[in-house]
CSV table of C-alpha atoms in Angstrom, one decimal:
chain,number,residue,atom,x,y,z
Q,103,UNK,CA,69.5,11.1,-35.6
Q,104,UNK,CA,66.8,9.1,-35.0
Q,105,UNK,CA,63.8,11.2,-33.0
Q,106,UNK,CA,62.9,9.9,-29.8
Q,107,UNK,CA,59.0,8.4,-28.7
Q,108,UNK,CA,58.5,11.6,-27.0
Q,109,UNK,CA,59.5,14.1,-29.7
Q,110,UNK,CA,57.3,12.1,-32.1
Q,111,UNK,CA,54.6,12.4,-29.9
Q,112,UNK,CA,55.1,16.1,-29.4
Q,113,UNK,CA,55.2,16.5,-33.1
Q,114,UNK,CA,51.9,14.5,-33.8
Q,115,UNK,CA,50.3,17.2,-31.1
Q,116,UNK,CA,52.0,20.2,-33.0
Q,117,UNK,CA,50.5,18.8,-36.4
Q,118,UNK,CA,47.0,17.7,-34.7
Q,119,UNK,CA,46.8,21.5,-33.1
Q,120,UNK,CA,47.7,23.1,-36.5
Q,121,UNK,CA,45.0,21.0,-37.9
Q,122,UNK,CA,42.2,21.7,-35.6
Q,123,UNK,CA,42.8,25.9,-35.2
Q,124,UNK,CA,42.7,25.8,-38.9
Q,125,UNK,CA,39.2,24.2,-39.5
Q,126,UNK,CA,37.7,26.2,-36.9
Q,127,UNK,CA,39.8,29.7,-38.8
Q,128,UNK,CA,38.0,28.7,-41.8
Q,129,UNK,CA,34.5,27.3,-40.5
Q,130,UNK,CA,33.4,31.3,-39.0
Q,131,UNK,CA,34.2,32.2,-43.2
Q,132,UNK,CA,32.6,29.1,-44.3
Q,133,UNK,CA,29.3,30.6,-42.9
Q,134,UNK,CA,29.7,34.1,-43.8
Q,135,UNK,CA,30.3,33.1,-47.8
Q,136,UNK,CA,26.7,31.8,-49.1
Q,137,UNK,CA,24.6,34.6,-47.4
Q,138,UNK,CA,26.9,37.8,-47.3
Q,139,UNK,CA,25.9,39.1,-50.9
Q,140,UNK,CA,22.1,38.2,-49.6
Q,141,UNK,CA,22.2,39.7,-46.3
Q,142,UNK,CA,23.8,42.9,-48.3
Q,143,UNK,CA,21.0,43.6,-50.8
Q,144,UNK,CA,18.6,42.7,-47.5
Q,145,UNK,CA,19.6,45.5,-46.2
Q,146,UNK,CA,19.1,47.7,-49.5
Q,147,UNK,CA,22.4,48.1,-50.7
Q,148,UNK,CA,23.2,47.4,-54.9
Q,149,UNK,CA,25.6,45.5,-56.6
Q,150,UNK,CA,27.2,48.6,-57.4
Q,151,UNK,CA,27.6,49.2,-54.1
Q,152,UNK,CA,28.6,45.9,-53.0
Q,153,UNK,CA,31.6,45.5,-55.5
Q,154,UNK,CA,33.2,48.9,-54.4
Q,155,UNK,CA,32.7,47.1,-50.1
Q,156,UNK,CA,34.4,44.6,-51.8
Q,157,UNK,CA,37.4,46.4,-53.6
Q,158,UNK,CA,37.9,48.0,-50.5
Q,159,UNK,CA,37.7,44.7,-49.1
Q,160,UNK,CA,40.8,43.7,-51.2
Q,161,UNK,CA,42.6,46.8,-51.2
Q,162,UNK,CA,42.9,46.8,-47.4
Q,163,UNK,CA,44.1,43.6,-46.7
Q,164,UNK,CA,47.0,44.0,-49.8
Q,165,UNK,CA,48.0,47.4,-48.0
Q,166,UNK,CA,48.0,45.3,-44.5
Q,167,UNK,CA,49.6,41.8,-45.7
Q,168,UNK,CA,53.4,42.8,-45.1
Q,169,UNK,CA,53.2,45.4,-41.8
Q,170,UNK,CA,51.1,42.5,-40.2
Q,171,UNK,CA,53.4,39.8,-41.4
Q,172,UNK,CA,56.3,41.9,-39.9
Q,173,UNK,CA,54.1,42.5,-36.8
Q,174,UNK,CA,53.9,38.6,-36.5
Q,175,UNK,CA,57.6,37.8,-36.7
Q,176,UNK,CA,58.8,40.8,-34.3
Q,177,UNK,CA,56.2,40.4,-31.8
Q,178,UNK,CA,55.1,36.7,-32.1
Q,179,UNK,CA,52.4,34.4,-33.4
Q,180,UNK,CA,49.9,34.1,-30.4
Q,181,UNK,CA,49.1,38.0,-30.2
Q,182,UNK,CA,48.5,38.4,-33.7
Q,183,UNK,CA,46.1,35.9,-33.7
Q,184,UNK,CA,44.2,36.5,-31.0
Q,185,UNK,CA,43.7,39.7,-31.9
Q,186,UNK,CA,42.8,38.7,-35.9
Q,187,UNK,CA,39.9,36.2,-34.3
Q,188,UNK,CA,38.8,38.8,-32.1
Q,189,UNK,CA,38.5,40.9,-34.8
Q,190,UNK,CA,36.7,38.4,-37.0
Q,191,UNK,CA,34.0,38.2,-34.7
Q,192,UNK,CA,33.6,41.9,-34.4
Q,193,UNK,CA,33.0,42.4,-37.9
Q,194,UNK,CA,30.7,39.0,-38.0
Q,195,UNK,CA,28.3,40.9,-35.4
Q,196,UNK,CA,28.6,44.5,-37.6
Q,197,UNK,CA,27.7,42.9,-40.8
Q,198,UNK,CA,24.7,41.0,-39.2
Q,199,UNK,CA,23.3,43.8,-37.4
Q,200,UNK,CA,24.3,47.2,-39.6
Q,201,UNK,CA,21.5,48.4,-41.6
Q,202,UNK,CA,23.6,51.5,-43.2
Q,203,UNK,CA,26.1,51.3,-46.1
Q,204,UNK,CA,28.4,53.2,-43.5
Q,205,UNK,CA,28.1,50.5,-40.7
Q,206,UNK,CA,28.3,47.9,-43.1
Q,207,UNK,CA,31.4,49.1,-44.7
Q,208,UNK,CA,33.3,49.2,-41.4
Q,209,UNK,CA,32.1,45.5,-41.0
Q,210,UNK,CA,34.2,44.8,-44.1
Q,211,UNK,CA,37.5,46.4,-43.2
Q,212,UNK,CA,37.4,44.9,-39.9
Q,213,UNK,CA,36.7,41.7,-41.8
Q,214,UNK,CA,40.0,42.0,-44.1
Q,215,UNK,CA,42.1,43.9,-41.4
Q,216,UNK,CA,41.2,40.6,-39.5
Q,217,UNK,CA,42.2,38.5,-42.8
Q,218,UNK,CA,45.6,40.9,-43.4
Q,219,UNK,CA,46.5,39.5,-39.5
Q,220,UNK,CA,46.1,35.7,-39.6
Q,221,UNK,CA,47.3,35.2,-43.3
Q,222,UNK,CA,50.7,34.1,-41.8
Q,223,UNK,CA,50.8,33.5,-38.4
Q,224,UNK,CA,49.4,30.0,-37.6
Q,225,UNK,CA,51.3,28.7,-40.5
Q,226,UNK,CA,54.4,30.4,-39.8
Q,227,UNK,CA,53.6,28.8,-35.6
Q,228,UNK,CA,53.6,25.3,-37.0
Q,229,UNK,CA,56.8,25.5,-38.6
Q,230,UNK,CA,58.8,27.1,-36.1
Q,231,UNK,CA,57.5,24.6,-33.5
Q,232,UNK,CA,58.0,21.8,-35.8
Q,233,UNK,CA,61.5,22.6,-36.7
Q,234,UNK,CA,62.2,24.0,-33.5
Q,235,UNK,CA,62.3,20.6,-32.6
Q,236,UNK,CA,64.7,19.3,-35.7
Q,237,UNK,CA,65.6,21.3,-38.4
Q,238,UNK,CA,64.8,18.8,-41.3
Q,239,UNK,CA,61.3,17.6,-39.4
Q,240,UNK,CA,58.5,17.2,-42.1
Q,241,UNK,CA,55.9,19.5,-42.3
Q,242,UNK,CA,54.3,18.2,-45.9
Q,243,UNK,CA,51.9,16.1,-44.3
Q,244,UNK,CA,50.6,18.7,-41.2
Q,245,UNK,CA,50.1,21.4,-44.5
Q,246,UNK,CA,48.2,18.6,-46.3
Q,247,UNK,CA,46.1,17.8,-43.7
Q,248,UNK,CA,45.8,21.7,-42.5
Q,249,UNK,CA,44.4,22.0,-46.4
Q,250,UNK,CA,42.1,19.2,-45.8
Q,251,UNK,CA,40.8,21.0,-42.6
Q,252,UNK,CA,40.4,24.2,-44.4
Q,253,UNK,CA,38.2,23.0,-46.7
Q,254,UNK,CA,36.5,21.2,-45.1
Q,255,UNK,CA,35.8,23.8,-42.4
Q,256,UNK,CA,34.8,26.3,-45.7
Q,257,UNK,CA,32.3,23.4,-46.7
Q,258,UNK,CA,30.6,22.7,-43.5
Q,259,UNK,CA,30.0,26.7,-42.8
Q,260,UNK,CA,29.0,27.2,-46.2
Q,261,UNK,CA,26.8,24.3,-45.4
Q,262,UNK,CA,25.3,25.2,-42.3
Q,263,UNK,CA,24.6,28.1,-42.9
Q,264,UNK,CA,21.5,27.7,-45.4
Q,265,UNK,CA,19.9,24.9,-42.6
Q,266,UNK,CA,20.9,28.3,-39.8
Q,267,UNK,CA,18.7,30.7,-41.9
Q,268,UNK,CA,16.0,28.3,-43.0
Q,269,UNK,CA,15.6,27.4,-39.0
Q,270,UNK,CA,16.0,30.7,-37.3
Q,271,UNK,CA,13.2,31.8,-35.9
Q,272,UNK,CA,14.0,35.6,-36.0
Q,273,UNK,CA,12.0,37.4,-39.2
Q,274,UNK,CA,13.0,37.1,-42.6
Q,275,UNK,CA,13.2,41.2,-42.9
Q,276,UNK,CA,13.5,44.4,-41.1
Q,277,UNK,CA,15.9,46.7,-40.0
Q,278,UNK,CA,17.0,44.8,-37.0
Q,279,UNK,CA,18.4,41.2,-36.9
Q,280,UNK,CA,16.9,39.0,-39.5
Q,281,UNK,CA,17.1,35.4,-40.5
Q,282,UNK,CA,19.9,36.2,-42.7
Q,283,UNK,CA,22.1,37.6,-39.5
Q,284,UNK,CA,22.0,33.8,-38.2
Q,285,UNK,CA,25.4,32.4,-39.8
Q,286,UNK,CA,26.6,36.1,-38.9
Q,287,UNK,CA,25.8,35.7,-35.0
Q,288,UNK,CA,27.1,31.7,-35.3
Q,289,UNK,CA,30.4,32.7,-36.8
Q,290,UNK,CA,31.2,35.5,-34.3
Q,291,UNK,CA,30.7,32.9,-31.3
Q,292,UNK,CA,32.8,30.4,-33.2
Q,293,UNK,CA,35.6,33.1,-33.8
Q,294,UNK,CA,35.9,33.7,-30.0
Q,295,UNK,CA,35.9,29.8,-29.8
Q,296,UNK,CA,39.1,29.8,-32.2
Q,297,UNK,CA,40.7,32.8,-30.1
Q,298,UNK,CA,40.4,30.8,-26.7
Q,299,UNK,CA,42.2,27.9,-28.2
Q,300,UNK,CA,44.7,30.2,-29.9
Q,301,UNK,CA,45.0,30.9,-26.2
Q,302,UNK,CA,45.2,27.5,-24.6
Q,303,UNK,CA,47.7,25.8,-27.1
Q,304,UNK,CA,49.4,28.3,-28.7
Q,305,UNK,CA,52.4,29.9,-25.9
Q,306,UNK,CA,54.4,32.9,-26.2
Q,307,UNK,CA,57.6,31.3,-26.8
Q,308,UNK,CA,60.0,31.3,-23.8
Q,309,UNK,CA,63.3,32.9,-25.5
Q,310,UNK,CA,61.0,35.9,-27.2
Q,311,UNK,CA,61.8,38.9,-25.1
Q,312,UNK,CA,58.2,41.0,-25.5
Q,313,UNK,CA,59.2,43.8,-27.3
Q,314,UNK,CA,59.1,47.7,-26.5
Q,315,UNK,CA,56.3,49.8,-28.6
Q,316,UNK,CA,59.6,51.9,-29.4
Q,317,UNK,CA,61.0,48.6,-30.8
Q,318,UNK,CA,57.7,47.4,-32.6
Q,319,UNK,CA,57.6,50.4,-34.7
Q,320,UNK,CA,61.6,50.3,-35.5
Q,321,UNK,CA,61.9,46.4,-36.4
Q,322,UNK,CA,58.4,46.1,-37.7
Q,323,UNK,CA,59.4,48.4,-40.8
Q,324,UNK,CA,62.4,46.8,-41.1
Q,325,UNK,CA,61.3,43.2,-41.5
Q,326,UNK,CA,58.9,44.6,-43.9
Q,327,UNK,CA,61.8,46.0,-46.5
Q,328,UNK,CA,63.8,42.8,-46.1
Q,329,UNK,CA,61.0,40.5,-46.8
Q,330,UNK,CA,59.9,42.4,-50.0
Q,331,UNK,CA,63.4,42.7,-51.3
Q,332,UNK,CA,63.7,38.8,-50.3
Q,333,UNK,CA,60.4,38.3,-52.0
Q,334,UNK,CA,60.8,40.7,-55.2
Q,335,UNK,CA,64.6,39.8,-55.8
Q,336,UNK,CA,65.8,36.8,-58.4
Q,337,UNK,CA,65.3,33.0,-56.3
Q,338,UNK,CA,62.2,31.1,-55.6
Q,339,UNK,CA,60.4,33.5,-53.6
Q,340,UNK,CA,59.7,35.5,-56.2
Q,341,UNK,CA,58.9,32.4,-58.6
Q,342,UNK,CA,56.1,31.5,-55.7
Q,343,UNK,CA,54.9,34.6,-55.9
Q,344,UNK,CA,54.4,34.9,-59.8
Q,345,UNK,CA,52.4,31.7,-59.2
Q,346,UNK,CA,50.2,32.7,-56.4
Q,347,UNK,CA,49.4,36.2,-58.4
Q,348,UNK,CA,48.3,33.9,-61.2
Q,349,UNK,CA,46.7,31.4,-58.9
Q,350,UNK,CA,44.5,34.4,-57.7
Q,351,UNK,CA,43.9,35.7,-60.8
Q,352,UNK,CA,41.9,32.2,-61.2
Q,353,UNK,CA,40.2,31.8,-58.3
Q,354,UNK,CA,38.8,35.7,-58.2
Q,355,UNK,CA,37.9,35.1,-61.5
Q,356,UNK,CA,35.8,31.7,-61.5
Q,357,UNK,CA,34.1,32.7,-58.5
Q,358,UNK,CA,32.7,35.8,-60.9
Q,359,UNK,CA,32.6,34.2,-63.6
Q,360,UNK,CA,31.1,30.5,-63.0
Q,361,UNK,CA,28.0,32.0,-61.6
Q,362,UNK,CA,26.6,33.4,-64.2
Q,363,UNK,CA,28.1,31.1,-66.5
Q,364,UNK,CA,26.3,28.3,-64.5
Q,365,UNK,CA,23.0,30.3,-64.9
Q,366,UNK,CA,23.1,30.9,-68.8
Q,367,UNK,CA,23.0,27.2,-68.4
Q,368,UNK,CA,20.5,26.4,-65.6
Q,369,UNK,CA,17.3,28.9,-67.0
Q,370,UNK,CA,18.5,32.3,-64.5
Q,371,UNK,CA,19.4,32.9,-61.4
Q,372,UNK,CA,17.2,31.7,-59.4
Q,373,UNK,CA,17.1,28.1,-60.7
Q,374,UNK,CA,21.1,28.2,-60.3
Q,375,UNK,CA,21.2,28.8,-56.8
Q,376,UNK,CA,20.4,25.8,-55.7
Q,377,UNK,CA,22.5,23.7,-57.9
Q,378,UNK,CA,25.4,26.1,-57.5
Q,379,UNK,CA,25.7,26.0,-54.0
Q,380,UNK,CA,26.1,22.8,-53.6
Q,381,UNK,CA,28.7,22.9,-56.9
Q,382,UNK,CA,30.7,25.0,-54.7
Q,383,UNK,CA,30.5,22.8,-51.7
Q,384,UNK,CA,31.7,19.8,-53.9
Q,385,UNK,CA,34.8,22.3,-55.2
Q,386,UNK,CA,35.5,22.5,-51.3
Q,387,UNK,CA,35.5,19.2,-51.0
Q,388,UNK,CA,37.5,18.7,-53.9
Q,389,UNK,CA,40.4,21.4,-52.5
Q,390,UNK,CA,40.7,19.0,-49.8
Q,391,UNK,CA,40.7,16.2,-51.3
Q,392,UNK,CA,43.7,17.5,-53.7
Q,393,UNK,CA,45.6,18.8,-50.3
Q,394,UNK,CA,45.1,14.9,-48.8
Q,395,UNK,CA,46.9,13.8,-52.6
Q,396,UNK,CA,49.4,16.5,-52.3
Q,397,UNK,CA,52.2,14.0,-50.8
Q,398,UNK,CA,51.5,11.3,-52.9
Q,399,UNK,CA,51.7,13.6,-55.8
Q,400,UNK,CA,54.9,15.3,-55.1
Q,401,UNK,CA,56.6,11.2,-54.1
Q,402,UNK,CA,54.5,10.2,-58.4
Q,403,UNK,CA,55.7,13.1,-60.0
Q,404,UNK,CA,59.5,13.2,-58.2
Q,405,UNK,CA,59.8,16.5,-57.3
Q,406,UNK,CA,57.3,19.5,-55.1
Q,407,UNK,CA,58.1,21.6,-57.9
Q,408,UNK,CA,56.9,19.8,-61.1
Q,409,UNK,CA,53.9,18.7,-58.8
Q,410,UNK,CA,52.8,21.9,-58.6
Q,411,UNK,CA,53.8,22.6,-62.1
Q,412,UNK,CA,51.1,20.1,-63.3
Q,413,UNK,CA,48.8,20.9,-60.8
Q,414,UNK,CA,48.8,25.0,-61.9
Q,415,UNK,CA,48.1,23.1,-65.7
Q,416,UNK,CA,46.1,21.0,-64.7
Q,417,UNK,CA,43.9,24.2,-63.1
Q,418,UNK,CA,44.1,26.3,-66.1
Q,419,UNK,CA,43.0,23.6,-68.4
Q,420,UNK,CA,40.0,23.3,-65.5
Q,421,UNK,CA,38.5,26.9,-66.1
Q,422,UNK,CA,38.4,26.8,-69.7
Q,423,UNK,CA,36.5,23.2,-69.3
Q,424,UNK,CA,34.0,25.4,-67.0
Q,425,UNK,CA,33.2,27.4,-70.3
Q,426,UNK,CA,32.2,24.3,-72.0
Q,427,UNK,CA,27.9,24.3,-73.1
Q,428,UNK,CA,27.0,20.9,-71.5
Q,429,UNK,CA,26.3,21.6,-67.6
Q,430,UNK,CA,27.7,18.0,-66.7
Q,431,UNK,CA,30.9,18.7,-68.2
Q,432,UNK,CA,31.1,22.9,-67.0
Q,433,UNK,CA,30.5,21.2,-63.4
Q,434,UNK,CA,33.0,18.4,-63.4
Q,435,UNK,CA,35.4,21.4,-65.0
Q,436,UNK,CA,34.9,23.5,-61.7
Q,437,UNK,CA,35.4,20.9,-59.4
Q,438,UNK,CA,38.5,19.7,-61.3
Q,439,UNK,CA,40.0,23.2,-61.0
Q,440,UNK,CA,39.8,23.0,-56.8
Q,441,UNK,CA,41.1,19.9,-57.1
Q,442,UNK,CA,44.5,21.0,-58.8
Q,443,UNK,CA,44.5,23.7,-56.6
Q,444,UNK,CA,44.5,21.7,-53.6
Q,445,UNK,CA,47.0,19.3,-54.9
Q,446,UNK,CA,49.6,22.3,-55.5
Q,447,UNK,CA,48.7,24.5,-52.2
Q,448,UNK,CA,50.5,22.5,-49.6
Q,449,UNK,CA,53.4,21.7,-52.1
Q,450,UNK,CA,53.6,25.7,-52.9
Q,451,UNK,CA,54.1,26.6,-48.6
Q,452,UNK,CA,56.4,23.9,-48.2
Q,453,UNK,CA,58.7,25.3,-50.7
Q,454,UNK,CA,58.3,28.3,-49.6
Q,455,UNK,CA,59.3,28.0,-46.3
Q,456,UNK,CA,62.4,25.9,-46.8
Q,457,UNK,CA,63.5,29.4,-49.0
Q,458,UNK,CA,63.3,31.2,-45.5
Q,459,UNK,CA,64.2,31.7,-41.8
Q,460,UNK,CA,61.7,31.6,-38.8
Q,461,UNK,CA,62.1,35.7,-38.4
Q,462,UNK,CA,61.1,36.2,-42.3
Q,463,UNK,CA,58.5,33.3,-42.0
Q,464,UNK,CA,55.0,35.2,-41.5
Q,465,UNK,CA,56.3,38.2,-43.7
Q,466,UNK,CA,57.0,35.7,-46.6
Q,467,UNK,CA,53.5,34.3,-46.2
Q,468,UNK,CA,51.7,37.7,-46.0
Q,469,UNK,CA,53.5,38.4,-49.2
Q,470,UNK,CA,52.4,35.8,-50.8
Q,471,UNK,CA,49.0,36.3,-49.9
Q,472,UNK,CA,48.8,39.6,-51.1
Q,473,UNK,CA,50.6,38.3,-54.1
Q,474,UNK,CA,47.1,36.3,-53.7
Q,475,UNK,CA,44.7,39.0,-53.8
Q,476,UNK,CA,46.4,41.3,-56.1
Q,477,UNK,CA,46.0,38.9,-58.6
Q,478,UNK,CA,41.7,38.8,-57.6
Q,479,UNK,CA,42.3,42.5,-57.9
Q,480,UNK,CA,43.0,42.2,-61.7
Q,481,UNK,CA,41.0,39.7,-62.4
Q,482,UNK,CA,37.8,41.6,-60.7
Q,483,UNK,CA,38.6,44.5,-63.1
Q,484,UNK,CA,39.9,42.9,-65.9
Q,485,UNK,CA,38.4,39.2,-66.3
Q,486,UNK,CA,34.4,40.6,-65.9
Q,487,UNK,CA,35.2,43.9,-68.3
Q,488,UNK,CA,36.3,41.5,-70.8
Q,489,UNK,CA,33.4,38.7,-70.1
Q,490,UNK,CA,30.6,41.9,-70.4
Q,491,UNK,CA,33.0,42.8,-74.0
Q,492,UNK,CA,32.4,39.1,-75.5
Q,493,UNK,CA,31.4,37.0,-73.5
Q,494,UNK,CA,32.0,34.5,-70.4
Q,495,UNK,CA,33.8,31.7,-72.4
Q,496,UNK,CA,36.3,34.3,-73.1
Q,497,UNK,CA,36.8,35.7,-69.7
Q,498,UNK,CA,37.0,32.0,-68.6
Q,499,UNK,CA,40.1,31.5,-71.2
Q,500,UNK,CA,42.1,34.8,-70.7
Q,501,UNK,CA,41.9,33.6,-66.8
Q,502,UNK,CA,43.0,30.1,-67.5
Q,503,UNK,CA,45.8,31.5,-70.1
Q,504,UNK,CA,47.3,33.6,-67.0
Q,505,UNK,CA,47.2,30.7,-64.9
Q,506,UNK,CA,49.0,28.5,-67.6
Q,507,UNK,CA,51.8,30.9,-67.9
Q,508,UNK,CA,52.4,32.0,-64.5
Q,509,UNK,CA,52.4,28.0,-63.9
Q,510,UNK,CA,55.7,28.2,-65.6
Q,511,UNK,CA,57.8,30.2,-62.9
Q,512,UNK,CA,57.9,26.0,-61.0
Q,513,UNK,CA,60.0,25.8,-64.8
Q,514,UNK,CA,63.6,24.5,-63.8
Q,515,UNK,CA,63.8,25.2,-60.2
Q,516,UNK,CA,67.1,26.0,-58.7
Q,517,UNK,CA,69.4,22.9,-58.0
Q,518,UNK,CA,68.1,22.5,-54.5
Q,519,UNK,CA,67.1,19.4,-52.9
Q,520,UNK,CA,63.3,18.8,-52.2
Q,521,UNK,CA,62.9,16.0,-49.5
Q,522,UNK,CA,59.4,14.4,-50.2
Q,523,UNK,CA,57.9,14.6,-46.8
């Protein structure tokens, strides 16, 4: 059946909503991400320090991913948001103003409690809404172009927030709000800005009945169990998930890796810095980039899954190229790797929710994203232990030989058919 000039319309303003909400979810992170480590040891705190904020960082928002999944598809999209952006810009206004290791460290579970809520829910919102109005309506290109928006939104914050500190005219140190709190204050206003058009164009769907606390804590448990057995049994749930473990074991690891590995290169640290920021800007710009590919590479290559077969390959051979001794080559390496990524990431979702219904939606999405960070979890123990045993090259090729194999699981997927949307 043929749609008609008004349901295309309405689906354009579905995708174009999707896309907006999730450059401004990612442009609040973009600003926190080249100043956070800074702002840290500002206020006195070591790297010892920071890396246990930081496991406990990740360790909170694996231990949150499927309850708040299963929150979001018994109670509904719009309140779980609301509440994750509100919550972003209450730990964006801790971090920039705590000055203890106690104050600071409630910053960053609010942060990842915040994360653990909206891993799922927009997503999960643009699909119900888009195949609420067919069932077989695409949704390859609005995850593309969400991609695109991410990144882009990362690279802007990341960005803006080095011209926020250099012009802030509040004092480069002291106990109270410094230069450094800048990107912090900016991202809190622009999480509230997120959380009124969560609001505004996001509504509580009409044939939800609001549930009773009674029922939240009976059904939310529930959904939980179902979606890890869906997730954990034999079917390509748990082939996505093997991927996205191994997809996080890469990207946790080059981002503690490549620094250093940049500076061996560069004369130190402080000579890096400059050059590597705007390294990782181009990688951002590379993810999206790949995400704007990602449906012309699934209509080359035939098939969503041996795109993101090639792209997870393509990735791996990336982070050993990052270990390479010329700086030209390590760089073009790094931004390589982001690209694959992005190629594969909308590819990945899109097979991932034709595996499930709208009530399992957000649950198979926070599973997958703690798939995600249990993976950074190993590699943030594992990858740096063996990079301090040998050396960075090494750590660089144990991540990229994880990645290589875990590509693998996209090996002979089921008999299914994949429409190239």
């Amino acid at each position: 059946m043929t749609p008609s000039a008004s349901d295309v319309a309405q689906l354009a303003t579905i995708r174009r909503k999707y896309v907006v909400l999730t450059g401004l979810r990612w442009f609040p992170t973009g600003l926190l991400i080249p100043g956070l480590v800074l702002l840290l040891q500002e206020r006195g705190l070591g790297i010892a320090t920071i890396g246990v904020l930081s496991a406990i960082y990740s360790a909170t928002i694996v231990s949150l991913e499927l309850p708040t999944g299963g929150l979001s598809d018994v109670i509904g999209r719009r309140p779980v948001l609301l509440v994750s952006a509100v919550l972003a810009g209450v730990s964006s206004l801790v971090l920039a103003t705590g000055a203890s290791v106690w104050t600071l460290g409630a910053g960053y579970v609010a942060l990842a409690v915040s994360r653990a809520l909206d891993s799922g829910p927009l997503q999960a919102w643009f699909v119900d809404a888009t195949r609420a109005m067919a069932a077989d309506a695409p949704i390859r290109s609005g995850l593309s172009r969400a991609e695109v928006a991410g990144s882009v939104g990362l690279g802007a914050g990341a960005l803006g927030a080095g011209g926020l500190v250099a012009l802030s005219p509040l004092p480069t140190q002291g106990t109270a709000l410094i230069a450094m709190s800048t990107p912090f204050l900016v991202s809190a206003v622009m999480s509230l800005v997120h959380a009124g058009l969560v609001w505004a164009w996001i509504p509580h769907p009409a044939d939800r009945v609001r549930p009773r606390l009674a029922d939240v804590f009976r059904d939310v448990p529930a959904t939980v169990a179902a979606g890890a057995r869906l997730v954990a049994g034999p079917g390509v749930l748990r082939r996505i998930a093997l991927l996205t473990a191994g997809i996080g074991v890469a990207l946790n690891g080059i981002e503690l890796l490549a620094p250093t590995s940049f500076a061996e290169r560069l004369g130190g640290e402080s000579a890096a810095a400059g050059p590597y920021s705007v390294l990782v800007t181009l990688g951002f710009a590379g993810a999206a980039g790949g995400a704007a590919l990602a449906p012309v590479a699934a209509r080359l290559i035939r098939a969503a899954p041996r795109a993101v077969l090639v792209s997870a390959v393509a990735g791996a051979i990336a982070v050993v190229g990052v270990g390479l001794p010329s700086f030209w080559w390590a760089a073009a390496a790094f931004v390589v790797f982001y690209i694959a990524l992005g190629v594969g990431g909308p590819l990945l979702d899109e097979l991932g929710h034709d595996a499930v219904s709208s009530h399992g939606r957000a649950t198979m999405l926070s599973a997958n994203s703690m798939a995600l960070q249990g993976g950074g979890m190993l590699a943030s123990i594992g990858a740096t232990a063996l990079a301090q045993a040998t050396n960075i090259a090494i750590g660089l090729a144990a991540i990229a030989l994880v990645l290589f194999v875990a590509a693998f699981a996209m090996a002979r997927w089921p008999n299914v058919q994949v429409l190239a949307r």
